[in-house]
Short mmCIF file of N, CA, C and O in Angstrom, two decimals:
data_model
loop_
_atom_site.label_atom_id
_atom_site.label_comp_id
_atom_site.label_asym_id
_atom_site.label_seq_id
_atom_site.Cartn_x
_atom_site.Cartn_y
_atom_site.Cartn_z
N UNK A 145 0.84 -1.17 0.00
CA UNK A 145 0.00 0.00 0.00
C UNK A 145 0.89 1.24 0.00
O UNK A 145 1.99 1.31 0.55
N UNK A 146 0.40 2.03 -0.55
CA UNK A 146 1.04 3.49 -0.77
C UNK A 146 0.26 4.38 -0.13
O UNK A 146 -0.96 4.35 -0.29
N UNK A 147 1.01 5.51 0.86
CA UNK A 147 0.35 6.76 1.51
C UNK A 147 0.72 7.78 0.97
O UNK A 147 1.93 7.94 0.84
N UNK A 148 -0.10 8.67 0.53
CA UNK A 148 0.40 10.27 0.08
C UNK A 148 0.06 11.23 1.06
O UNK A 148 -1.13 11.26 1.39
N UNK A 149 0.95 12.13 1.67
CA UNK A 149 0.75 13.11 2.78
C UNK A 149 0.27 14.23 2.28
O UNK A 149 1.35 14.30 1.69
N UNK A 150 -0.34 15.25 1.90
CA UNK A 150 -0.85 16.27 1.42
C UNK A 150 -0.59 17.64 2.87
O UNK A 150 -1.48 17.78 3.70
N UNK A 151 0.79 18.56 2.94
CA UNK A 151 0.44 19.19 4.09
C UNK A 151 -0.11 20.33 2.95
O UNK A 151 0.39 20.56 1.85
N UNK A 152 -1.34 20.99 3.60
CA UNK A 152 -2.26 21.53 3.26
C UNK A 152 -2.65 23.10 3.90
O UNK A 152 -3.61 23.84 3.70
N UNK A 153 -1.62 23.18 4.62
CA UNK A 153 -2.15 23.82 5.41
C UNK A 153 -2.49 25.69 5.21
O UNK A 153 -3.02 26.47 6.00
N UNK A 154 -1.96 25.90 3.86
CA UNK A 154 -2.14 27.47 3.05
C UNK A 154 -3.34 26.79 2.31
O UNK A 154 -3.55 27.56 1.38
N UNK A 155 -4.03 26.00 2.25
CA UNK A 155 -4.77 25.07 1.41
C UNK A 155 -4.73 24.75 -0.25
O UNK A 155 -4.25 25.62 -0.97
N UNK A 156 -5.03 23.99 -0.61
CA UNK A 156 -4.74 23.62 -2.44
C UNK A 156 -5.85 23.55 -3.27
O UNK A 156 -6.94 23.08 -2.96
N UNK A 157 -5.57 24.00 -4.24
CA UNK A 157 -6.70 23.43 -5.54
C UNK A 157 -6.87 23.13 -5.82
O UNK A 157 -5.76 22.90 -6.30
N UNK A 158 -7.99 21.98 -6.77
CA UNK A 158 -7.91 20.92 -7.27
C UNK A 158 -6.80 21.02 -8.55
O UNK A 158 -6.05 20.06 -8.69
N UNK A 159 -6.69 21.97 -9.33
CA UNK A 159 -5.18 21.96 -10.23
C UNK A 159 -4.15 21.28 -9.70
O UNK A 159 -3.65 20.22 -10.09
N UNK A 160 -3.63 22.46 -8.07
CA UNK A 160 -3.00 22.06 -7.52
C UNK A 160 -2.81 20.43 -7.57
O UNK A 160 -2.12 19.72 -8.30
N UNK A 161 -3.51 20.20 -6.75
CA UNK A 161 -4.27 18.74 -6.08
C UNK A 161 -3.62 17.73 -7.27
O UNK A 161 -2.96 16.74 -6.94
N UNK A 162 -3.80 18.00 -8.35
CA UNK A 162 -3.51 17.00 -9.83
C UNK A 162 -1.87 17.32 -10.25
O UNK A 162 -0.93 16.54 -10.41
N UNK A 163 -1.91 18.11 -10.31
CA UNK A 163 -0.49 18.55 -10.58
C UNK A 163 0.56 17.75 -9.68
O UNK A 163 1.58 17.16 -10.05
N UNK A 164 0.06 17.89 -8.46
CA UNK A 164 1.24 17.18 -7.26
C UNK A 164 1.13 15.44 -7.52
O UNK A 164 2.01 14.61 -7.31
N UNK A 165 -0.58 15.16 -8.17
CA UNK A 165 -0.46 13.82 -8.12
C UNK A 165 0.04 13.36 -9.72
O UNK A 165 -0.10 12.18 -10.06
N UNK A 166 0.49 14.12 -10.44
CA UNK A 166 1.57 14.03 -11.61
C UNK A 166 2.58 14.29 -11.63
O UNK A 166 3.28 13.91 -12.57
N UNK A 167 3.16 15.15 -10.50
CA UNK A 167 4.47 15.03 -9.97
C UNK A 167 5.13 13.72 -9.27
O UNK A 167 6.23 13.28 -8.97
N UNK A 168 4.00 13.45 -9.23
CA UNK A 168 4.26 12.26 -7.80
C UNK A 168 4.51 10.65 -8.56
O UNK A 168 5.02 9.73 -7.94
N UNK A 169 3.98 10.52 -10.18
CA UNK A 169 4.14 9.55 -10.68
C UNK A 169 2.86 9.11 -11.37
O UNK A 169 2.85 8.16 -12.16
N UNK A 170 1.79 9.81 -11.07
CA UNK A 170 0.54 9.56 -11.54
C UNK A 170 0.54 9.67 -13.23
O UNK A 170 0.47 10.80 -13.70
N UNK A 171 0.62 8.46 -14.18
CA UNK A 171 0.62 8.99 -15.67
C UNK A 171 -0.30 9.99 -16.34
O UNK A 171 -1.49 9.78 -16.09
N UNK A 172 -0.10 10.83 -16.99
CA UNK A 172 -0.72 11.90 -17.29
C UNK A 172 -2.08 11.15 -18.28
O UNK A 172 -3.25 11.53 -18.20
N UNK A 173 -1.56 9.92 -19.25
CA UNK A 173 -2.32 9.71 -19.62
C UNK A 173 -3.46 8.33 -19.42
O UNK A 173 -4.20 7.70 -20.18
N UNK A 174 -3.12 8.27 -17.91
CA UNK A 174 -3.93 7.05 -17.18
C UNK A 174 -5.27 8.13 -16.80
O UNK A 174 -6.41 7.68 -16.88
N UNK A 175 -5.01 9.81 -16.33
CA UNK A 175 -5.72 10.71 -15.82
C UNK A 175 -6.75 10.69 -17.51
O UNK A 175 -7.95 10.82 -17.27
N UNK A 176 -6.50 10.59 -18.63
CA UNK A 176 -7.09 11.26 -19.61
C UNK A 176 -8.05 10.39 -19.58
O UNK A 176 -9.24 10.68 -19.51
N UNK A 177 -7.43 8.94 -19.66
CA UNK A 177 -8.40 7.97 -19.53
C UNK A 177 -9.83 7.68 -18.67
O UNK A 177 -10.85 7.01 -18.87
N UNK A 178 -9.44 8.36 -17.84
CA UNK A 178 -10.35 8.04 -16.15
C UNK A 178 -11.65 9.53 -16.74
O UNK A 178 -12.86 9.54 -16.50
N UNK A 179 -10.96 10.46 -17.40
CA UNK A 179 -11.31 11.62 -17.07
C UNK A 179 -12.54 11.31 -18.24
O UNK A 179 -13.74 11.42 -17.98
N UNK A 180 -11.90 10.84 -19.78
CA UNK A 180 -12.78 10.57 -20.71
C UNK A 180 -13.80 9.89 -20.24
O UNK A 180 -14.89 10.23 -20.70
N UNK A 181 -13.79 8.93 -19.40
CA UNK A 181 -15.04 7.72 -18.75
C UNK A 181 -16.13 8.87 -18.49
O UNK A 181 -17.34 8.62 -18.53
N UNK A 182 -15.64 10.08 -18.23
CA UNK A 182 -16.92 11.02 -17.81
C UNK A 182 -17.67 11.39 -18.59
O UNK A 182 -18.90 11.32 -18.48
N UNK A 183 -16.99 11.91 -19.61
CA UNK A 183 -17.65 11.82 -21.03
C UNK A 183 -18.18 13.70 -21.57
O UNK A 183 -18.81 14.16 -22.51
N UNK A 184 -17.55 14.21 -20.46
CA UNK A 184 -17.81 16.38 -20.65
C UNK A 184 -17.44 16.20 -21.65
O UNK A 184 -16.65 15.31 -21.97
N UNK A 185 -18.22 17.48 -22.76
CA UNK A 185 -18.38 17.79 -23.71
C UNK A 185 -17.29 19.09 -23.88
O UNK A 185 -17.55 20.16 -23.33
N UNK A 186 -16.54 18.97 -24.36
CA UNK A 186 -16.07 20.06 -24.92
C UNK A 186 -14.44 20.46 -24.13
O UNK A 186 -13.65 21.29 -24.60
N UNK A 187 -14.24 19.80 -23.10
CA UNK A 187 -13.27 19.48 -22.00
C UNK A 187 -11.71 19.19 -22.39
O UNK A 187 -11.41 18.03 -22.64
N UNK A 188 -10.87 20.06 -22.45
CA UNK A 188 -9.70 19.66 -22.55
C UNK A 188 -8.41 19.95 -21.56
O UNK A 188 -8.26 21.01 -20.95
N UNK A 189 -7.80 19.20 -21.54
CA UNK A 189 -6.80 19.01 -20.03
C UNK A 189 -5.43 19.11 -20.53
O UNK A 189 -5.18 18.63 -21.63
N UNK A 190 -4.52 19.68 -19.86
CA UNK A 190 -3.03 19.77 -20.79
C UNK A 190 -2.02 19.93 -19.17
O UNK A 190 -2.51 20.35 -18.13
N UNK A 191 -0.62 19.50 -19.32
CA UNK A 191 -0.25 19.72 -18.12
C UNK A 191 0.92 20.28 -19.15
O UNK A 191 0.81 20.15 -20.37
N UNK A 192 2.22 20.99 -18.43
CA UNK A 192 3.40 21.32 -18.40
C UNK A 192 4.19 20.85 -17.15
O UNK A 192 3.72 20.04 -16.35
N UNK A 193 5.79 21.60 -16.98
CA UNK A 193 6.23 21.42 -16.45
C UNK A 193 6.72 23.29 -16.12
O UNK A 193 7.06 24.11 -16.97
N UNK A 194 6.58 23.52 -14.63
CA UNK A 194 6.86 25.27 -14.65
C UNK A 194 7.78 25.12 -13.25
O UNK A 194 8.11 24.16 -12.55
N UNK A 195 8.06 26.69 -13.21
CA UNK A 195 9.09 27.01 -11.91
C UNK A 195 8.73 27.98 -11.27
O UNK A 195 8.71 29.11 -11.75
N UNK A 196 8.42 27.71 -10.20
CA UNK A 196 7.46 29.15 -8.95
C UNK A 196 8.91 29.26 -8.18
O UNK A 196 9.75 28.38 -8.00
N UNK A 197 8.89 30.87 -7.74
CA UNK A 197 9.66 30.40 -6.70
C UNK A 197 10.99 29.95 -6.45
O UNK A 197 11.54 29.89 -5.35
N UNK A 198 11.51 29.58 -7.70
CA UNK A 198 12.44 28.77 -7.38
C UNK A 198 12.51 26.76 -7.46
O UNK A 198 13.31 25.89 -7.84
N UNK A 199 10.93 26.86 -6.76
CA UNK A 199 10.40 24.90 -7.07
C UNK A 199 9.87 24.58 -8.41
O UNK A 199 9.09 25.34 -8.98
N UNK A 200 10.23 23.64 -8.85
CA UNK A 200 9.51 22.61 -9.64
C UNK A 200 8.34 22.28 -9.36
O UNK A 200 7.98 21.84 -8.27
N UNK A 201 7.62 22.48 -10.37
CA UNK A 201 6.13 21.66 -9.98
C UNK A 201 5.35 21.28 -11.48
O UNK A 201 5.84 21.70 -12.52
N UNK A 202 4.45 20.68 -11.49
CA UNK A 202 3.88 20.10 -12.94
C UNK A 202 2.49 21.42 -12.76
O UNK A 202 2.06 21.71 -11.64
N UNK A 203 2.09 21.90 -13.71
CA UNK A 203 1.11 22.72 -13.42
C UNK A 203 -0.47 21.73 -14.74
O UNK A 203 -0.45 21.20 -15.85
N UNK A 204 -1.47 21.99 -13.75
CA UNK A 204 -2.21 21.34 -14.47
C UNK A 204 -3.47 22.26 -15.12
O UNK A 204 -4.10 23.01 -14.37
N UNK A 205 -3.73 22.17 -16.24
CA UNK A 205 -5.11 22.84 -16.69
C UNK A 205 -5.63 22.05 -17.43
O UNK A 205 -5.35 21.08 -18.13
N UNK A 206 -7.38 23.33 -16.82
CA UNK A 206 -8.43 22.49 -17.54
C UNK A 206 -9.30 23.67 -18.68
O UNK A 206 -9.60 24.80 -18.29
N UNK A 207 -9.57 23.25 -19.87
CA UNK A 207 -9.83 23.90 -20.79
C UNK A 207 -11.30 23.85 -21.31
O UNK A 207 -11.69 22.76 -21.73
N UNK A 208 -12.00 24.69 -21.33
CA UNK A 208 -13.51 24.37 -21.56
C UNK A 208 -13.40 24.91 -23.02
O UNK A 208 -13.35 26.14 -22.99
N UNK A 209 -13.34 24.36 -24.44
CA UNK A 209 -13.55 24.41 -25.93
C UNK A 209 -14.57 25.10 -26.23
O UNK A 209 -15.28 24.18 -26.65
N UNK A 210 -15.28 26.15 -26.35
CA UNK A 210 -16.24 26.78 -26.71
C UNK A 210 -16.08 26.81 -28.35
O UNK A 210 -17.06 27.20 -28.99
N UNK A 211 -15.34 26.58 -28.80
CA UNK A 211 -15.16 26.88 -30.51
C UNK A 211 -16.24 25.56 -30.76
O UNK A 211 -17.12 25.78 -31.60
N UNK A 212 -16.23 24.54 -30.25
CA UNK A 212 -16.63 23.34 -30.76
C UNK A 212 -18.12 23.25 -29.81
O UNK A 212 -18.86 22.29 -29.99
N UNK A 213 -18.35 23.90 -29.19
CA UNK A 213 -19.57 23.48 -28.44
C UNK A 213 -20.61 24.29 -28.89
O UNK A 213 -20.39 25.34 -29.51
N UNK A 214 -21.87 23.82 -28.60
CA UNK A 214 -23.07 23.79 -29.20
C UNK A 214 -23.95 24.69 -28.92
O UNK A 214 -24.72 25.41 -29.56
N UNK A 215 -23.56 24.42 -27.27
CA UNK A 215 -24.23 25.14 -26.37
C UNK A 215 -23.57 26.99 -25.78
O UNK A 215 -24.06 27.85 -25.04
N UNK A 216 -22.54 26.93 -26.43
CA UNK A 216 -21.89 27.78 -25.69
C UNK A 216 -21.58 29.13 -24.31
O UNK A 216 -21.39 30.33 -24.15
N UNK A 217 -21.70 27.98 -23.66
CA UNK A 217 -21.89 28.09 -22.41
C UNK A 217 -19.95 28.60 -22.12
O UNK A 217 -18.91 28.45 -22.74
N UNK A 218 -20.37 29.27 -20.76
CA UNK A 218 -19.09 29.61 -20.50
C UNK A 218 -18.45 28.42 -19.56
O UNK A 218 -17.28 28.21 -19.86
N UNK A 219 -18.86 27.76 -18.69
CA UNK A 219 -18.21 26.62 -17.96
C UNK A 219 -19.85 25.87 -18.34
O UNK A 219 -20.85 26.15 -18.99
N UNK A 220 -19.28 24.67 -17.36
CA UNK A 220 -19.96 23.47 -16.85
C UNK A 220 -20.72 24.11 -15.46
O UNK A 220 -20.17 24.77 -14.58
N UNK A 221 -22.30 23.65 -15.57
CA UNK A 221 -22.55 23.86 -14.05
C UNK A 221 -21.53 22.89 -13.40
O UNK A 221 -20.82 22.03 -13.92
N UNK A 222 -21.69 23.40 -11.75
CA UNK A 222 -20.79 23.05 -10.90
C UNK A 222 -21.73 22.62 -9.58
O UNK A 222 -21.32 22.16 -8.51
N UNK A 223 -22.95 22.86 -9.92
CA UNK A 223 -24.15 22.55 -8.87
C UNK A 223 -24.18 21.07 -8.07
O UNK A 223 -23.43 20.48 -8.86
N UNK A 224 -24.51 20.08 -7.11
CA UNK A 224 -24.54 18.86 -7.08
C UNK A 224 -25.07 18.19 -7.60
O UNK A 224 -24.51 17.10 -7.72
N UNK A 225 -26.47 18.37 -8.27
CA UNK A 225 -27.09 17.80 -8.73
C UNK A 225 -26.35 17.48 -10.42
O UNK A 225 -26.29 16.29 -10.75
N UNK A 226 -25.90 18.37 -11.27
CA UNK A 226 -25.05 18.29 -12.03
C UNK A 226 -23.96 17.50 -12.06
O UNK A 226 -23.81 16.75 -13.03
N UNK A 227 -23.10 17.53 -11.10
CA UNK A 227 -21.95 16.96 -11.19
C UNK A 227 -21.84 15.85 -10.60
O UNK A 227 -20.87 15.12 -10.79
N UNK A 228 -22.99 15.49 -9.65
CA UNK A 228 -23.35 13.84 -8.99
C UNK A 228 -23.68 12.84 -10.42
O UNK A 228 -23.15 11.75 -10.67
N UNK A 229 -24.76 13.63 -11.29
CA UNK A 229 -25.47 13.50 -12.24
C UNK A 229 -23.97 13.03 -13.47
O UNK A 229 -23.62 11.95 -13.93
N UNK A 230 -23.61 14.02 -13.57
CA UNK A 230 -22.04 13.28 -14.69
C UNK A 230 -21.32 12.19 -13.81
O UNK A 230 -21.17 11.06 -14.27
N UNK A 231 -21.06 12.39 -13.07
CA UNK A 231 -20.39 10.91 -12.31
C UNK A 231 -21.16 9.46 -12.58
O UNK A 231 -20.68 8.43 -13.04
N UNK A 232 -22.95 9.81 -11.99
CA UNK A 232 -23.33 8.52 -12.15
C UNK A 232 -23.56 8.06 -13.29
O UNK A 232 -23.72 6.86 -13.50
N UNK A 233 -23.63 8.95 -14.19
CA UNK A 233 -23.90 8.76 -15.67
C UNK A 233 -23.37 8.30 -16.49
O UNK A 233 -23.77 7.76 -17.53
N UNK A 234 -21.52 8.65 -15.73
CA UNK A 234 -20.29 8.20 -16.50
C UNK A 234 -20.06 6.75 -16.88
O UNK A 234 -20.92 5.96 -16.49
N UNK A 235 -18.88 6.19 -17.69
CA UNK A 235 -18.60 5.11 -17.68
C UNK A 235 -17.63 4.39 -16.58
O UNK A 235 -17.13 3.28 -16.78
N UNK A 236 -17.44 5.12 -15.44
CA UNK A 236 -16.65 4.64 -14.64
C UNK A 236 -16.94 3.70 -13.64
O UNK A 236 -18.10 3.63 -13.25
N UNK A 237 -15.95 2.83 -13.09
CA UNK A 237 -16.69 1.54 -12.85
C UNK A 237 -17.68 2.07 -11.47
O UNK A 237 -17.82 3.27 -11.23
N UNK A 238 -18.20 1.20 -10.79
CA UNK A 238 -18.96 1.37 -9.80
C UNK A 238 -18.21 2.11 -8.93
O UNK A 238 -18.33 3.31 -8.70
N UNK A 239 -17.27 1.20 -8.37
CA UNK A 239 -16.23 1.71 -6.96
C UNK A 239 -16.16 2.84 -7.32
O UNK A 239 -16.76 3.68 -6.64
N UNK A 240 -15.37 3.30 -8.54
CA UNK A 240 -14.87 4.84 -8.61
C UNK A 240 -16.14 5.81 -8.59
O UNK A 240 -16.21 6.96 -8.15
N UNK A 241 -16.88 5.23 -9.05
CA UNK A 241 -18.82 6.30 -9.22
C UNK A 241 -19.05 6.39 -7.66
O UNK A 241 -19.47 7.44 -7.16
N UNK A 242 -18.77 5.21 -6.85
CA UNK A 242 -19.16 5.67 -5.24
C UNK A 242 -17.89 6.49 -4.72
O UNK A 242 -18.30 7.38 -3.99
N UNK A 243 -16.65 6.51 -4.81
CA UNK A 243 -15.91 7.14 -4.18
C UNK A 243 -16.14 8.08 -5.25
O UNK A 243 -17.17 8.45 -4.68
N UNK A 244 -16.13 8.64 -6.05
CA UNK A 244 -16.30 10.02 -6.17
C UNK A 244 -17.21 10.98 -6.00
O UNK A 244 -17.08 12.18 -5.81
N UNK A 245 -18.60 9.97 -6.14
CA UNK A 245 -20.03 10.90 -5.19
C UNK A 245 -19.43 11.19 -3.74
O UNK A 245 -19.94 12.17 -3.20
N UNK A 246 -18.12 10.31 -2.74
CA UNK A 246 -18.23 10.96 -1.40
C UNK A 246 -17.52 11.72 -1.15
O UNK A 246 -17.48 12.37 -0.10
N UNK A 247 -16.56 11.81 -2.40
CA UNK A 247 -15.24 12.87 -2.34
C UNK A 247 -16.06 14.28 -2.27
O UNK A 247 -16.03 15.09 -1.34
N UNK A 248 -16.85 14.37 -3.58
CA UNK A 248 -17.68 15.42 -3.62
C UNK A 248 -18.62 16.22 -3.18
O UNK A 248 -18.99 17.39 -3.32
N UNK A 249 -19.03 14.83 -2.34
CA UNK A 249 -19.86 15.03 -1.19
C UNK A 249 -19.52 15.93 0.20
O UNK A 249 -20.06 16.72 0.97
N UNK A 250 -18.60 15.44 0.02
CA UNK A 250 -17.39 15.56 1.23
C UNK A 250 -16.80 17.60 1.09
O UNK A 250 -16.58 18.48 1.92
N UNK A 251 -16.77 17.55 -0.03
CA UNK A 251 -16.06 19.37 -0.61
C UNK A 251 -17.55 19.53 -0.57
O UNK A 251 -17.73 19.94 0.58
N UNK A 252 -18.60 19.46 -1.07
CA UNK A 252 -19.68 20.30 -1.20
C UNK A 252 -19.99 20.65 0.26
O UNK A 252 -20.30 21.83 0.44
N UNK A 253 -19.95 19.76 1.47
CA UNK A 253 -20.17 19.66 2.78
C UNK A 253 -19.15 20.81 3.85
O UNK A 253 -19.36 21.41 4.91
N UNK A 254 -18.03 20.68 2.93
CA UNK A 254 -17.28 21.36 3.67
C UNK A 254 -17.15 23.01 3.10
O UNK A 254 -16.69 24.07 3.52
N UNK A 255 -17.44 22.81 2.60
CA UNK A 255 -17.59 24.45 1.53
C UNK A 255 -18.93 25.19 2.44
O UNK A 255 -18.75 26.20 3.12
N UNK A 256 -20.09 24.59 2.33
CA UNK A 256 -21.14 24.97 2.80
C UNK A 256 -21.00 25.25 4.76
O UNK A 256 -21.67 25.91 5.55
N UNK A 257 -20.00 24.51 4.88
CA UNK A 257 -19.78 24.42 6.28
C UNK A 257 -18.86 26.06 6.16
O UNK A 257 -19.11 26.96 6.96
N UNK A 258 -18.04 26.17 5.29
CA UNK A 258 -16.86 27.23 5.63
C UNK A 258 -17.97 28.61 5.21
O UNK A 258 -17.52 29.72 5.51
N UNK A 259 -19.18 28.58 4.64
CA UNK A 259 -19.22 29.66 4.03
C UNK A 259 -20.89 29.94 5.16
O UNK A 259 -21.61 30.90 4.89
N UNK A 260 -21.14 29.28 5.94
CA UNK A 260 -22.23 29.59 6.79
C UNK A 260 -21.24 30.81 7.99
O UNK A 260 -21.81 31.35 8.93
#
């Protein structure tokens, strides 16, 4: 088994969050794979390699294609019902469809907690 420590404590982004777990050994294109199972429309993801500071770090982005979309919308809702809704909808296997409804569950819970 493998542990990843995350100190957190200026807190991180989900960029962040991806970036460190592509620093860390995570294949960039095992992520494309997992990410396609979701199946967003118009969604494109690109990483580099940059220098803050002085540190190394992989920087990660996410690209919403409006040239090609239909709808042209400026993002993706971000609502729960939306984004529970693309998870369960996705092609990803079960396990990953339940751990990612509690991950999300989990940030929507704590967001609502920080902002009362």
């Amino acid at each position: 088994m493998r542990i990843a420590y995350f100190d957190c404590s200026a807190g991180i982004s989900g960029d962040m969050f991806i970036g460190a777990l592509l620093s860390a050994g995570v294949p960039f294109e095992t992520l494309q794979r997992k990410l396609a199972k979701l199946a967003l429309e118009d969604v494109r993801i690109s990483h580099r390699q940059v220098k803050r500071g002085g540190l190394a770090a992989v920087k990660f982005d996410v690209k919403l294609d409006n040239k090609k979309s239909k709808t042209k919308r400026k993002r993706p809702p971000f609502g729960w019902e939306a984004m529970s809704g693309t998870i369960k909808n996705s092609a990803l296997s079960e396990g990953l469809k339940k751990n990612g409804l509690a991950i999300i569950r989990g940030l929507f819970e704590a967001e609502a907690t920080v902002q009362d």
